[in-house]
mmCIF file of N, CA, C and O in Angstrom:
data_model
loop_
_atom_site.group_PDB
_atom_site.id
_atom_site.type_symbol
_atom_site.label_atom_id
_atom_site.label_comp_id
_atom_site.label_asym_id
_atom_site.label_seq_id
_atom_site.Cartn_x
_atom_site.Cartn_y
_atom_site.Cartn_z
ATOM 1 N N MET A 1 29.589 116.306 115.440
ATOM 2 C CA MET A 1 29.704 115.202 114.595
ATOM 3 C C MET A 1 31.182 114.867 114.873
ATOM 4 O O MET A 1 31.921 115.858 114.284
ATOM 5 N N CYS A 2 31.534 113.530 114.867
ATOM 6 C CA CYS A 2 32.935 113.217 114.532
ATOM 7 C C CYS A 2 33.055 112.553 113.535
ATOM 8 O O CYS A 2 32.501 111.471 113.142
ATOM 9 N N LEU A 3 34.051 112.982 112.752
ATOM 10 C CA LEU A 3 34.293 112.426 111.233
ATOM 11 C C LEU A 3 35.791 112.028 111.282
ATOM 12 O O LEU A 3 36.610 112.679 111.943
ATOM 13 N N ALA A 4 36.073 110.839 110.756
ATOM 14 C CA ALA A 4 37.339 110.198 110.535
ATOM 15 C C ALA A 4 38.076 110.438 109.371
ATOM 16 O O ALA A 4 37.199 110.295 108.073
ATOM 17 N N THR A 5 39.374 110.307 109.231
ATOM 18 C CA THR A 5 40.163 110.168 107.859
ATOM 19 C C THR A 5 40.653 108.779 108.147
ATOM 20 O O THR A 5 41.390 108.546 109.184
ATOM 21 N N VAL A 6 40.415 108.093 107.056
ATOM 22 C CA VAL A 6 40.950 106.567 106.922
ATOM 23 C C VAL A 6 42.278 106.724 105.978
ATOM 24 O O VAL A 6 42.316 106.912 104.871
ATOM 25 N N TYR A 7 43.342 105.937 106.702
ATOM 26 C CA TYR A 7 44.636 105.763 106.077
ATOM 27 C C TYR A 7 45.121 104.432 105.681
ATOM 28 O O TYR A 7 44.627 103.618 106.321
ATOM 29 N N LYS A 8 45.838 104.168 104.715
ATOM 30 C CA LYS A 8 46.320 102.933 104.629
ATOM 31 C C LYS A 8 47.678 102.922 105.246
ATOM 32 O O LYS A 8 48.462 103.752 104.937
ATOM 33 N N GLU A 9 47.834 101.989 105.878
ATOM 34 C CA GLU A 9 49.081 101.780 106.589
ATOM 35 C C GLU A 9 50.252 101.614 106.069
ATOM 36 O O GLU A 9 51.227 102.335 106.327
ATOM 37 N N GLN A 10 50.145 100.904 104.919
ATOM 38 C CA GLN A 10 51.357 100.517 104.065
ATOM 39 C C GLN A 10 52.180 101.845 103.540
ATOM 40 O O GLN A 10 53.365 101.884 103.589
ATOM 41 N N ASP A 11 51.470 102.871 103.100
ATOM 42 C CA ASP A 11 52.346 104.071 102.798
ATOM 43 C C ASP A 11 51.405 105.494 103.295
ATOM 44 O O ASP A 11 51.961 106.682 102.922
ATOM 45 N N ASN A 12 50.616 105.320 104.279
ATOM 46 C CA ASN A 12 50.023 106.452 104.996
ATOM 47 C C ASN A 12 49.248 107.424 103.991
ATOM 48 O O ASN A 12 49.062 108.516 104.300
ATOM 49 N N SER A 13 48.881 106.740 102.827
ATOM 50 C CA SER A 13 48.041 107.251 102.008
ATOM 51 C C SER A 13 46.401 107.564 102.458
ATOM 52 O O SER A 13 46.070 106.391 103.261
ATOM 53 N N VAL A 14 45.816 108.609 102.160
ATOM 54 C CA VAL A 14 44.354 108.900 102.293
ATOM 55 C C VAL A 14 43.686 108.091 101.623
ATOM 56 O O VAL A 14 43.649 107.930 100.461
ATOM 57 N N ILE A 15 42.632 107.067 102.388
ATOM 58 C CA ILE A 15 41.689 106.105 101.448
ATOM 59 C C ILE A 15 40.441 106.895 101.363
ATOM 60 O O ILE A 15 39.821 107.217 100.006
ATOM 61 N N LEU A 16 40.118 107.511 102.663
ATOM 62 C CA LEU A 16 38.841 108.605 102.381
ATOM 63 C C LEU A 16 38.798 109.346 103.715
ATOM 64 O O LEU A 16 39.090 109.036 104.812
ATOM 65 N N ARG A 17 38.318 110.606 103.297
ATOM 66 C CA ARG A 17 38.301 111.689 104.472
ATOM 67 C C ARG A 17 36.374 111.853 104.891
ATOM 68 O O ARG A 17 35.582 111.237 103.964
ATOM 69 N N ASN A 18 36.328 112.477 105.854
ATOM 70 C CA ASN A 18 35.033 112.718 106.382
ATOM 71 C C ASN A 18 34.047 111.467 106.346
ATOM 72 O O ASN A 18 32.814 111.287 106.115
ATOM 73 N N VAL A 19 34.822 110.369 106.975
ATOM 74 C CA VAL A 19 33.832 109.133 107.058
ATOM 75 C C VAL A 19 33.045 109.265 108.357
ATOM 76 O O VAL A 19 33.552 109.461 109.428
ATOM 77 N N SER A 20 32.042 108.819 108.233
ATOM 78 C CA SER A 20 31.057 109.012 109.174
ATOM 79 C C SER A 20 30.687 107.414 109.812
ATOM 80 O O SER A 20 30.033 107.426 110.953
ATOM 81 N N ARG A 21 30.729 106.273 109.140
ATOM 82 C CA ARG A 21 30.279 105.127 109.228
ATOM 83 C C ARG A 21 31.520 104.117 108.701
ATOM 84 O O ARG A 21 31.963 104.238 107.622
ATOM 85 N N ILE A 22 31.626 103.019 109.525
ATOM 86 C CA ILE A 22 32.553 102.068 109.048
ATOM 87 C C ILE A 22 31.878 100.637 109.569
ATOM 88 O O ILE A 22 31.552 100.650 110.629
ATOM 89 N N ASP A 23 31.504 99.792 108.518
ATOM 90 C CA ASP A 23 31.075 98.626 108.813
ATOM 91 C C ASP A 23 32.140 97.337 108.419
ATOM 92 O O ASP A 23 32.941 97.481 107.493
ATOM 93 N N VAL A 24 32.198 96.505 109.236
ATOM 94 C CA VAL A 24 33.128 95.455 108.928
ATOM 95 C C VAL A 24 32.387 94.004 108.920
ATOM 96 O O VAL A 24 31.610 93.708 109.578
ATOM 97 N N ASP A 25 32.664 93.184 108.000
ATOM 98 C CA ASP A 25 32.330 92.060 107.627
ATOM 99 C C ASP A 25 33.237 91.158 107.371
ATOM 100 O O ASP A 25 33.627 90.801 106.220
ATOM 101 N N GLY A 26 33.911 90.356 108.172
ATOM 102 C CA GLY A 26 35.156 89.614 108.068
ATOM 103 C C GLY A 26 36.153 90.421 107.541
ATOM 104 O O GLY A 26 36.402 91.414 108.405
ATOM 105 N N ARG A 27 36.896 90.326 106.446
ATOM 106 C CA ARG A 27 37.876 90.965 106.030
ATOM 107 C C ARG A 27 37.389 92.302 104.948
ATOM 108 O O ARG A 27 38.225 93.133 104.567
ATOM 109 N N THR A 28 36.177 92.227 104.855
ATOM 110 C CA THR A 28 35.603 93.379 103.936
ATOM 111 C C THR A 28 35.214 94.748 104.650
ATOM 112 O O THR A 28 34.543 94.616 105.760
ATOM 113 N N ILE A 29 35.581 95.918 104.604
ATOM 114 C CA ILE A 29 35.558 97.020 105.309
ATOM 115 C C ILE A 29 34.766 98.051 104.239
ATOM 116 O O ILE A 29 35.358 98.265 103.426
ATOM 117 N N THR A 30 33.573 98.489 104.823
ATOM 118 C CA THR A 30 32.937 99.328 103.984
ATOM 119 C C THR A 30 32.833 100.927 104.860
ATOM 120 O O THR A 30 32.429 100.883 105.798
ATOM 121 N N LEU A 31 33.405 101.668 104.218
ATOM 122 C CA LEU A 31 33.456 103.033 104.439
ATOM 123 C C LEU A 31 32.602 103.806 103.904
ATOM 124 O O LEU A 31 32.151 103.984 102.680
ATOM 125 N N ARG A 32 31.706 104.585 104.918
ATOM 126 C CA ARG A 32 30.780 105.712 104.280
ATOM 127 C C ARG A 32 31.064 107.008 104.724
ATOM 128 O O ARG A 32 31.072 107.223 105.681
ATOM 129 N N ASP A 33 31.193 108.261 103.683
ATOM 130 C CA ASP A 33 31.539 109.398 104.083
ATOM 131 C C ASP A 33 30.213 110.279 104.421
ATOM 132 O O ASP A 33 29.063 109.432 104.238
ATOM 133 N N ILE A 34 30.132 111.579 104.808
ATOM 134 C CA ILE A 34 28.890 112.217 105.212
ATOM 135 C C ILE A 34 28.156 112.455 104.096
ATOM 136 O O ILE A 34 26.953 112.988 104.495
ATOM 137 N N MET A 35 28.424 112.351 102.551
ATOM 138 C CA MET A 35 27.689 112.483 101.744
ATOM 139 C C MET A 35 27.036 111.073 101.271
ATOM 140 O O MET A 35 26.253 111.069 100.419
ATOM 141 N N GLY A 36 27.118 109.961 101.920
ATOM 142 C CA GLY A 36 26.637 108.770 101.644
ATOM 143 C C GLY A 36 27.540 107.691 100.640
ATOM 144 O O GLY A 36 26.746 106.846 100.393
ATOM 145 N N ASP A 37 28.490 108.401 100.162
ATOM 146 C CA ASP A 37 29.299 107.572 99.280
ATOM 147 C C ASP A 37 29.946 106.400 99.821
ATOM 148 O O ASP A 37 30.632 106.530 101.102
ATOM 149 N N GLU A 38 30.077 105.070 99.476
ATOM 150 C CA GLU A 38 30.609 104.131 100.203
ATOM 151 C C GLU A 38 31.939 103.837 99.126
ATOM 152 O O GLU A 38 32.124 103.861 97.965
ATOM 153 N N THR A 39 32.936 103.266 99.929
ATOM 154 C CA THR A 39 34.074 102.760 99.638
ATOM 155 C C THR A 39 34.379 101.271 100.164
ATOM 156 O O THR A 39 34.397 101.338 101.408
ATOM 157 N N VAL A 40 34.655 100.325 99.452
ATOM 158 C CA VAL A 40 34.680 99.079 100.155
ATOM 159 C C VAL A 40 36.131 98.580 99.901
ATOM 160 O O VAL A 40 36.751 98.545 98.581
ATOM 161 N N VAL A 41 36.622 98.125 100.763
ATOM 162 C CA VAL A 41 38.232 97.390 100.612
ATOM 163 C C VAL A 41 38.106 96.162 101.516
ATOM 164 O O VAL A 41 37.445 96.052 102.325
ATOM 165 N N GLU A 42 39.607 95.465 101.131
ATOM 166 C CA GLU A 42 39.541 94.283 101.972
ATOM 167 C C GLU A 42 40.793 94.431 102.643
ATOM 168 O O GLU A 42 41.818 94.978 102.113
ATOM 169 N N GLY A 43 40.556 94.169 103.932
ATOM 170 C CA GLY A 43 41.679 94.022 104.857
ATOM 171 C C GLY A 43 41.386 94.159 106.532
ATOM 172 O O GLY A 43 40.388 93.592 106.593
ATOM 173 N N GLU A 44 42.242 94.710 107.147
ATOM 174 C CA GLU A 44 41.900 94.808 108.726
ATOM 175 C C GLU A 44 41.881 96.040 109.196
ATOM 176 O O GLU A 44 43.080 96.993 108.796
ATOM 177 N N ILE A 45 41.230 96.623 110.218
ATOM 178 C CA ILE A 45 41.644 97.850 110.966
ATOM 179 C C ILE A 45 42.689 97.445 111.802
ATOM 180 O O ILE A 45 42.563 96.526 112.979
ATOM 181 N N LEU A 46 43.624 98.400 111.873
ATOM 182 C CA LEU A 46 44.912 98.286 112.916
ATOM 183 C C LEU A 46 44.592 99.301 114.024
ATOM 184 O O LEU A 46 45.359 98.852 115.161
ATOM 185 N N MET A 47 43.945 100.455 113.733
ATOM 186 C CA MET A 47 44.087 101.513 114.603
ATOM 187 C C MET A 47 43.215 102.357 114.804
ATOM 188 O O MET A 47 42.544 102.680 113.347
ATOM 189 N N VAL A 48 42.303 102.762 115.799
ATOM 190 C CA VAL A 48 41.381 103.758 115.742
ATOM 191 C C VAL A 48 41.615 104.852 116.721
ATOM 192 O O VAL A 48 41.824 104.548 117.929
ATOM 193 N N ASP A 49 42.036 106.234 116.457
ATOM 194 C CA ASP A 49 42.384 107.273 117.287
ATOM 195 C C ASP A 49 41.181 108.011 117.465
ATOM 196 O O ASP A 49 41.114 109.127 116.395
ATOM 197 N N LEU A 50 40.364 107.857 118.388
ATOM 198 C CA LEU A 50 38.956 108.709 118.512
ATOM 199 C C LEU A 50 39.320 110.482 118.648
ATOM 200 O O LEU A 50 38.739 111.132 118.222
ATOM 201 N N ALA A 51 40.553 110.604 119.434
ATOM 202 C CA ALA A 51 40.584 111.991 119.727
ATOM 203 C C ALA A 51 41.099 112.757 118.485
ATOM 204 O O ALA A 51 40.847 113.737 118.377
ATOM 205 N N ASN A 52 41.913 111.946 117.588
ATOM 206 C CA ASN A 52 42.249 112.731 116.505
ATOM 207 C C ASN A 52 41.475 112.242 115.382
ATOM 208 O O ASN A 52 42.120 112.895 114.125
ATOM 209 N N SER A 53 40.703 111.611 115.143
ATOM 210 C CA SER A 53 39.757 111.103 114.155
ATOM 211 C C SER A 53 40.451 110.317 113.007
ATOM 212 O O SER A 53 40.613 110.777 111.889
ATOM 213 N N ILE A 54 41.270 109.434 113.431
ATOM 214 C CA ILE A 54 42.197 108.761 112.729
ATOM 215 C C ILE A 54 41.911 107.431 112.533
ATOM 216 O O ILE A 54 41.674 106.945 113.811
ATOM 217 N N VAL A 55 41.792 106.633 111.585
ATOM 218 C CA VAL A 55 41.611 105.096 111.178
ATOM 219 C C VAL A 55 42.889 104.634 110.456
ATOM 220 O O VAL A 55 42.936 105.253 109.492
ATOM 221 N N LYS A 56 43.428 103.883 110.784
ATOM 222 C CA LYS A 56 44.502 103.027 110.084
ATOM 223 C C LYS A 56 44.140 101.826 109.458
ATOM 224 O O LYS A 56 43.777 100.907 110.569
ATOM 225 N N LEU A 57 44.224 101.482 108.112
ATOM 226 C CA LEU A 57 43.702 99.787 107.799
ATOM 227 C C LEU A 57 44.929 99.357 107.243
ATOM 228 O O LEU A 57 45.770 100.113 106.332
ATOM 229 N N ASN A 58 44.969 98.044 107.246
ATOM 230 C CA ASN A 58 46.071 97.182 106.598
ATOM 231 C C ASN A 58 45.433 96.499 105.553
ATOM 232 O O ASN A 58 44.621 95.810 105.819
ATOM 233 N N LEU A 59 45.528 97.017 104.200
ATOM 234 C CA LEU A 59 44.877 96.665 102.969
ATOM 235 C C LEU A 59 45.293 95.186 102.595
ATOM 236 O O LEU A 59 46.647 94.925 102.534
ATOM 237 N N CYS A 60 44.698 94.211 101.874
ATOM 238 C CA CYS A 60 44.927 93.087 101.287
ATOM 239 C C CYS A 60 45.539 93.445 99.973
ATOM 240 O O CYS A 60 45.181 94.129 99.274
#
């Protein structure tokens, strides 16, 4: 299983670890971790590095 860590681009802080699913609806991004907990943020995906399991977001 490939899990990602999602970072906020502005300060490189971690938004959520062990992310197994990302859903995008316009500027609303829903992150779900392996335990099923969801975090919803407003912004856009800037970069996805699948080899290193990194996702960077630009938050509104």
